[in-house]
Amino acid sequence: MSDVTFTPPGIPDCFQRLWTPHRMVYIDGENKPSDASAASCPFCVGPEKQDAEALIVARGHHCFAVLNLYPYNPGHLLICPYHHVANYVELDRDQRVEFGEMTATAVRVLQRVSNPDGFNMGMNQGAVAGAGIAAHLHQHVVPRWAGDANFFPIIAKTKAVPQVLGETRDLLADAWVQEG
């Protein structure tokens, strides 16, 4: 006979729970574009909004930096071209140069603001490669800290992010301006 008892839902037990219902929007695909057109693409629609509303940290001539709406870690940035293309090789030379320069600036800004121990950077081209929004190229810049990978993502499929996106955007946008 086991000493473990079943506790019905809603009844307090020995576990602390971190509820993240906002993640279901991402999991269910509610914010993903219904097609590959620029009209439904969040990376095309976002720049038409105010920076704070769209979580845009910085704008360039060809590209912009925006917070990931579903971040892996605080400060998880996306570098996106304004041009609605799916593949890196579709960018022209000037777009590729700014794409790279904005990535470098993102790293410097995140180092100054958040002092991470390292970074994951990269892009997934195509749905089969893991791109959540495959129709519009974007590069991830994810700050990492020693010990930031704990049991939450593995056991609970949940990531604890200790800062709300608006506050993160404001800190990074201010630091980006100083980077000049």
PDB file of C-alpha atoms in Angstrom:
ATOM      1  CA  MET A   1       0.000   0.000   0.000  1.00  0.00           C
ATOM      2  CA  SER A   2       1.305   3.413  -0.961  1.00  0.00           C
ATOM      3  CA  ASP A   3       1.467   6.454   1.321  1.00  0.00           C
ATOM      4  CA  VAL A   4       0.761   8.721  -1.681  1.00  0.00           C
ATOM      5  CA  THR A   5      -2.773  10.076  -1.803  1.00  0.00           C
ATOM      6  CA  PHE A   6      -4.561  11.762  -4.655  1.00  0.00           C
ATOM      7  CA  THR A   7      -5.559  15.385  -4.102  1.00  0.00           C
ATOM      8  CA  PRO A   8      -8.442  16.555  -6.314  1.00  0.00           C
ATOM      9  CA  PRO A   9      -7.879  19.699  -8.411  1.00  0.00           C
ATOM     10  CA  GLY A  10      -8.461  22.950  -6.546  1.00  0.00           C
ATOM     11  CA  ILE A  11      -7.635  21.455  -3.162  1.00  0.00           C
ATOM     12  CA  PRO A  12      -4.371  22.753  -1.639  1.00  0.00           C
ATOM     13  CA  ASP A  13      -1.548  20.222  -1.542  1.00  0.00           C
ATOM     14  CA  CYS A  14       2.209  20.313  -0.985  1.00  0.00           C
ATOM     15  CA  PHE A  15       3.086  21.819  -4.403  1.00  0.00           C
ATOM     16  CA  GLN A  16       3.596  25.463  -5.278  1.00  0.00           C
ATOM     17  CA  ARG A  17       2.267  26.173  -8.762  1.00  0.00           C
ATOM     18  CA  LEU A  18       3.273  28.767 -11.288  1.00  0.00           C
ATOM     19  CA  TRP A  19       0.390  29.252 -13.666  1.00  0.00           C
ATOM     20  CA  THR A  20       1.247  30.704 -17.063  1.00  0.00           C
ATOM     21  CA  PRO A  21      -2.005  30.660 -19.026  1.00  0.00           C
ATOM     22  CA  HIS A  22      -0.663  33.262 -21.478  1.00  0.00           C
ATOM     23  CA  ARG A  23       1.565  30.488 -22.913  1.00  0.00           C
ATOM     24  CA  MET A  24      -1.535  28.663 -24.185  1.00  0.00           C
ATOM     25  CA  VAL A  25      -1.985  31.404 -26.782  1.00  0.00           C
ATOM     26  CA  TYR A  26       1.397  30.456 -28.223  1.00  0.00           C
ATOM     27  CA  ILE A  27       0.885  26.715 -27.817  1.00  0.00           C
ATOM     28  CA  ASP A  28      -2.521  26.878 -29.502  1.00  0.00           C
ATOM     29  CA  GLY A  29      -1.137  29.069 -32.283  1.00  0.00           C
ATOM     30  CA  GLU A  30      -3.602  31.910 -31.693  1.00  0.00           C
ATOM     31  CA  ASN A  31      -1.053  34.645 -32.499  1.00  0.00           C
ATOM     32  CA  LYS A  32       0.477  32.869 -35.474  1.00  0.00           C
ATOM     33  CA  PRO A  33      -0.501  34.263 -38.869  1.00  0.00           C
ATOM     34  CA  SER A  34      -3.178  32.316 -40.696  1.00  0.00           C
ATOM     35  CA  ASP A  35      -1.195  32.500 -43.917  1.00  0.00           C
ATOM     36  CA  ALA A  36       2.222  33.585 -45.158  1.00  0.00           C
ATOM     37  CA  SER A  37       1.121  37.038 -46.312  1.00  0.00           C
ATOM     38  CA  ALA A  38       2.547  40.281 -44.974  1.00  0.00           C
ATOM     39  CA  ALA A  39      -0.987  41.432 -44.106  1.00  0.00           C
ATOM     40  CA  SER A  40      -1.267  38.847 -41.318  1.00  0.00           C
ATOM     41  CA  CYS A  41       2.397  38.800 -40.272  1.00  0.00           C
ATOM     42  CA  PRO A  42       3.093  40.167 -36.757  1.00  0.00           C
ATOM     43  CA  PHE A  43       6.586  41.266 -37.883  1.00  0.00           C
ATOM     44  CA  CYS A  44       4.997  43.366 -40.647  1.00  0.00           C
ATOM     45  CA  VAL A  45       2.082  44.695 -38.575  1.00  0.00           C
ATOM     46  CA  GLY A  46       4.179  45.473 -35.476  1.00  0.00           C
ATOM     47  CA  PRO A  47       6.241  48.313 -36.980  1.00  0.00           C
ATOM     48  CA  GLU A  48       3.000  50.132 -37.868  1.00  0.00           C
ATOM     49  CA  LYS A  49       2.269  50.465 -34.120  1.00  0.00           C
ATOM     50  CA  GLN A  50       3.894  52.575 -31.413  1.00  0.00           C
ATOM     51  CA  ASP A  51       7.141  51.066 -30.141  1.00  0.00           C
ATOM     52  CA  ALA A  52       5.921  50.372 -26.598  1.00  0.00           C
ATOM     53  CA  GLU A  53       2.722  48.717 -27.843  1.00  0.00           C
ATOM     54  CA  ALA A  54       4.599  46.526 -30.324  1.00  0.00           C
ATOM     55  CA  LEU A  55       7.489  45.868 -27.864  1.00  0.00           C
ATOM     56  CA  ILE A  56       9.936  47.340 -30.384  1.00  0.00           C
ATOM     57  CA  VAL A  57      13.246  48.205 -28.733  1.00  0.00           C
ATOM     58  CA  ALA A  58      14.977  49.892 -31.682  1.00  0.00           C
ATOM     59  CA  ARG A  59      14.404  50.731 -35.344  1.00  0.00           C
ATOM     60  CA  GLY A  60      16.923  50.924 -38.142  1.00  0.00           C
ATOM     61  CA  HIS A  61      16.540  51.699 -41.849  1.00  0.00           C
ATOM     62  CA  HIS A  62      16.092  48.048 -42.887  1.00  0.00           C
ATOM     63  CA  CYS A  63      15.569  46.145 -39.618  1.00  0.00           C
ATOM     64  CA  PHE A  64      14.195  46.474 -36.112  1.00  0.00           C
ATOM     65  CA  ALA A  65      14.710  44.818 -32.729  1.00  0.00           C
ATOM     66  CA  VAL A  66      11.644  43.574 -30.883  1.00  0.00           C
ATOM     67  CA  LEU A  67      11.082  41.593 -27.705  1.00  0.00           C
ATOM     68  CA  ASN A  68       9.901  38.048 -28.184  1.00  0.00           C
ATOM     69  CA  LEU A  69       6.295  37.881 -26.994  1.00  0.00           C
ATOM     70  CA  TYR A  70       6.986  34.371 -25.646  1.00  0.00           C
ATOM     71  CA  PRO A  71      10.554  34.729 -24.307  1.00  0.00           C
ATOM     72  CA  TYR A  72      12.859  31.910 -23.302  1.00  0.00           C
ATOM     73  CA  ASN A  73      14.609  34.348 -20.942  1.00  0.00           C
ATOM     74  CA  PRO A  74      14.209  38.013 -19.950  1.00  0.00           C
ATOM     75  CA  GLY A  75      15.525  40.223 -22.736  1.00  0.00           C
ATOM     76  CA  HIS A  76      14.943  37.641 -25.501  1.00  0.00           C
ATOM     77  CA  LEU A  77      15.154  39.829 -28.603  1.00  0.00           C
ATOM     78  CA  LEU A  78      14.291  39.220 -32.234  1.00  0.00           C
ATOM     79  CA  ILE A  79      16.068  41.057 -35.044  1.00  0.00           C
ATOM     80  CA  CYS A  80      13.676  41.369 -37.991  1.00  0.00           C
ATOM     81  CA  PRO A  81      13.947  42.965 -41.411  1.00  0.00           C
ATOM     82  CA  TYR A  82      11.043  45.183 -42.411  1.00  0.00           C
ATOM     83  CA  HIS A  83      11.080  43.343 -45.738  1.00  0.00           C
ATOM     84  CA  HIS A  84       8.753  40.317 -45.587  1.00  0.00           C
ATOM     85  CA  VAL A  85      11.108  37.505 -46.600  1.00  0.00           C
ATOM     86  CA  ALA A  86      11.419  33.970 -45.291  1.00  0.00           C
ATOM     87  CA  ASN A  87      15.090  33.300 -45.958  1.00  0.00           C
ATOM     88  CA  TYR A  88      18.332  35.063 -45.102  1.00  0.00           C
ATOM     89  CA  VAL A  89      19.557  34.844 -48.703  1.00  0.00           C
ATOM     90  CA  GLU A  90      16.565  36.944 -49.815  1.00  0.00           C
ATOM     91  CA  LEU A  91      17.951  40.014 -48.017  1.00  0.00           C
ATOM     92  CA  ASP A  92      20.023  42.405 -50.086  1.00  0.00           C
ATOM     93  CA  ARG A  93      23.511  43.440 -48.995  1.00  0.00           C
ATOM     94  CA  ASP A  94      22.427  46.556 -47.069  1.00  0.00           C
ATOM     95  CA  GLN A  95      19.717  44.612 -45.239  1.00  0.00           C
ATOM     96  CA  ARG A  96      22.177  41.837 -44.304  1.00  0.00           C
ATOM     97  CA  VAL A  97      24.698  44.370 -43.017  1.00  0.00           C
ATOM     98  CA  GLU A  98      22.136  46.108 -40.812  1.00  0.00           C
ATOM     99  CA  PHE A  99      20.743  42.742 -39.681  1.00  0.00           C
ATOM    100  CA  GLY A 100      24.219  41.817 -38.444  1.00  0.00           C
ATOM    101  CA  GLU A 101      24.928  45.234 -36.924  1.00  0.00           C
ATOM    102  CA  MET A 102      21.632  45.216 -35.030  1.00  0.00           C
ATOM    103  CA  THR A 103      22.444  41.749 -33.713  1.00  0.00           C
ATOM    104  CA  ALA A 104      25.819  43.021 -32.448  1.00  0.00           C
ATOM    105  CA  THR A 105      24.157  46.046 -30.834  1.00  0.00           C
ATOM    106  CA  ALA A 106      21.570  43.770 -29.195  1.00  0.00           C
ATOM    107  CA  VAL A 107      24.384  41.745 -27.606  1.00  0.00           C
ATOM    108  CA  ARG A 108      26.151  44.886 -26.324  1.00  0.00           C
ATOM    109  CA  VAL A 109      22.925  46.349 -24.929  1.00  0.00           C
ATOM    110  CA  LEU A 110      21.944  43.116 -23.210  1.00  0.00           C
ATOM    111  CA  GLN A 111      25.447  42.788 -21.751  1.00  0.00           C
ATOM    112  CA  ARG A 112      25.205  46.288 -20.276  1.00  0.00           C
ATOM    113  CA  VAL A 113      21.617  46.021 -19.014  1.00  0.00           C
ATOM    114  CA  SER A 114      21.433  42.384 -17.885  1.00  0.00           C
ATOM    115  CA  ASN A 115      25.021  41.147 -17.517  1.00  0.00           C
ATOM    116  CA  PRO A 116      24.334  37.654 -18.913  1.00  0.00           C
ATOM    117  CA  ASP A 117      26.942  34.904 -18.811  1.00  0.00           C
ATOM    118  CA  GLY A 118      26.407  34.049 -22.479  1.00  0.00           C
ATOM    119  CA  PHE A 119      24.002  34.080 -25.428  1.00  0.00           C
ATOM    120  CA  ASN A 120      22.137  31.788 -27.757  1.00  0.00           C
ATOM    121  CA  MET A 121      21.770  33.380 -31.179  1.00  0.00           C
ATOM    122  CA  GLY A 122      20.315  32.017 -34.359  1.00  0.00           C
ATOM    123  CA  MET A 123      17.484  31.714 -36.804  1.00  0.00           C
ATOM    124  CA  ASN A 124      15.211  28.868 -37.793  1.00  0.00           C
ATOM    125  CA  GLN A 125      14.315  28.983 -41.477  1.00  0.00           C
ATOM    126  CA  GLY A 126      11.167  27.037 -42.256  1.00  0.00           C
ATOM    127  CA  ALA A 127       8.579  25.414 -40.022  1.00  0.00           C
ATOM    128  CA  VAL A 128      10.419  22.090 -40.178  1.00  0.00           C
ATOM    129  CA  ALA A 129      13.479  23.844 -38.689  1.00  0.00           C
ATOM    130  CA  GLY A 130      11.444  25.179 -35.774  1.00  0.00           C
ATOM    131  CA  ALA A 131      10.407  28.626 -37.027  1.00  0.00           C
ATOM    132  CA  GLY A 132       7.197  29.648 -35.285  1.00  0.00           C
ATOM    133  CA  ILE A 133       6.625  32.320 -37.917  1.00  0.00           C
ATOM    134  CA  ALA A 134       8.362  30.832 -40.929  1.00  0.00           C
ATOM    135  CA  ALA A 135       7.197  33.416 -43.472  1.00  0.00           C
ATOM    136  CA  HIS A 136       9.214  36.292 -41.966  1.00  0.00           C
ATOM    137  CA  LEU A 137      12.916  35.947 -41.230  1.00  0.00           C
ATOM    138  CA  HIS A 138      13.964  36.763 -37.676  1.00  0.00           C
ATOM    139  CA  GLN A 139      17.053  36.112 -35.582  1.00  0.00           C
ATOM    140  CA  HIS A 140      16.854  35.241 -31.889  1.00  0.00           C
ATOM    141  CA  VAL A 141      19.236  36.851 -29.398  1.00  0.00           C
ATOM    142  CA  VAL A 142      18.698  35.079 -26.078  1.00  0.00           C
ATOM    143  CA  PRO A 143      20.697  36.118 -22.992  1.00  0.00           C
ATOM    144  CA  ARG A 144      21.733  33.197 -20.784  1.00  0.00           C
ATOM    145  CA  TRP A 145      22.849  33.014 -17.163  1.00  0.00           C
ATOM    146  CA  ALA A 146      24.569  30.193 -15.314  1.00  0.00           C
ATOM    147  CA  GLY A 147      21.809  28.070 -13.797  1.00  0.00           C
ATOM    148  CA  ASP A 148      18.953  29.604 -15.840  1.00  0.00           C
ATOM    149  CA  ALA A 149      17.987  26.185 -17.177  1.00  0.00           C
ATOM    150  CA  ASN A 150      16.210  24.589 -14.262  1.00  0.00           C
ATOM    151  CA  PHE A 151      13.566  21.906 -13.896  1.00  0.00           C
ATOM    152  CA  PHE A 152      10.594  24.124 -14.857  1.00  0.00           C
ATOM    153  CA  PRO A 153      10.924  23.780 -18.642  1.00  0.00           C
ATOM    154  CA  ILE A 154      11.709  20.082 -18.383  1.00  0.00           C
ATOM    155  CA  ILE A 155       9.124  18.968 -15.836  1.00  0.00           C
ATOM    156  CA  ALA A 156       6.403  21.617 -16.052  1.00  0.00           C
ATOM    157  CA  LYS A 157       6.919  22.921 -19.606  1.00  0.00           C
ATOM    158  CA  THR A 158       6.929  26.363 -17.987  1.00  0.00           C
ATOM    159  CA  LYS A 159       9.529  29.121 -17.990  1.00  0.00           C
ATOM    160  CA  ALA A 160       9.597  31.616 -15.145  1.00  0.00           C
ATOM    161  CA  VAL A 161      10.406  35.087 -16.505  1.00  0.00           C
ATOM    162  CA  PRO A 162      10.934  37.523 -13.625  1.00  0.00           C
ATOM    163  CA  GLN A 163      10.262  40.774 -15.480  1.00  0.00           C
ATOM    164  CA  VAL A 164       7.231  41.931 -17.446  1.00  0.00           C
ATOM    165  CA  LEU A 165       7.823  42.643 -21.130  1.00  0.00           C
ATOM    166  CA  GLY A 166       7.011  46.367 -20.948  1.00  0.00           C
ATOM    167  CA  GLU A 167       9.665  46.971 -18.279  1.00  0.00           C
ATOM    168  CA  THR A 168      12.216  44.932 -20.222  1.00  0.00           C
ATOM    169  CA  ARG A 169      11.430  46.869 -23.418  1.00  0.00           C
ATOM    170  CA  ASP A 170      11.885  50.223 -21.672  1.00  0.00           C
ATOM    171  CA  LEU A 171      15.257  49.236 -20.154  1.00  0.00           C
ATOM    172  CA  LEU A 172      16.600  47.908 -23.436  1.00  0.00           C
ATOM    173  CA  ALA A 173      15.234  50.765 -25.540  1.00  0.00           C
ATOM    174  CA  ASP A 174      16.890  53.337 -23.244  1.00  0.00           C
ATOM    175  CA  ALA A 175      20.196  51.448 -23.355  1.00  0.00           C
ATOM    176  CA  TRP A 176      19.963  51.083 -27.156  1.00  0.00           C
ATOM    177  CA  VAL A 177      19.701  54.864 -27.535  1.00  0.00           C
ATOM    178  CA  GLN A 178      22.830  55.260 -25.378  1.00  0.00           C
ATOM    179  CA  GLU A 179      24.614  52.741 -27.626  1.00  0.00           C
ATOM    180  CA  GLY A 180      23.966  55.261 -30.408  1.00  0.00           C
TER     181      GLY A 180
END
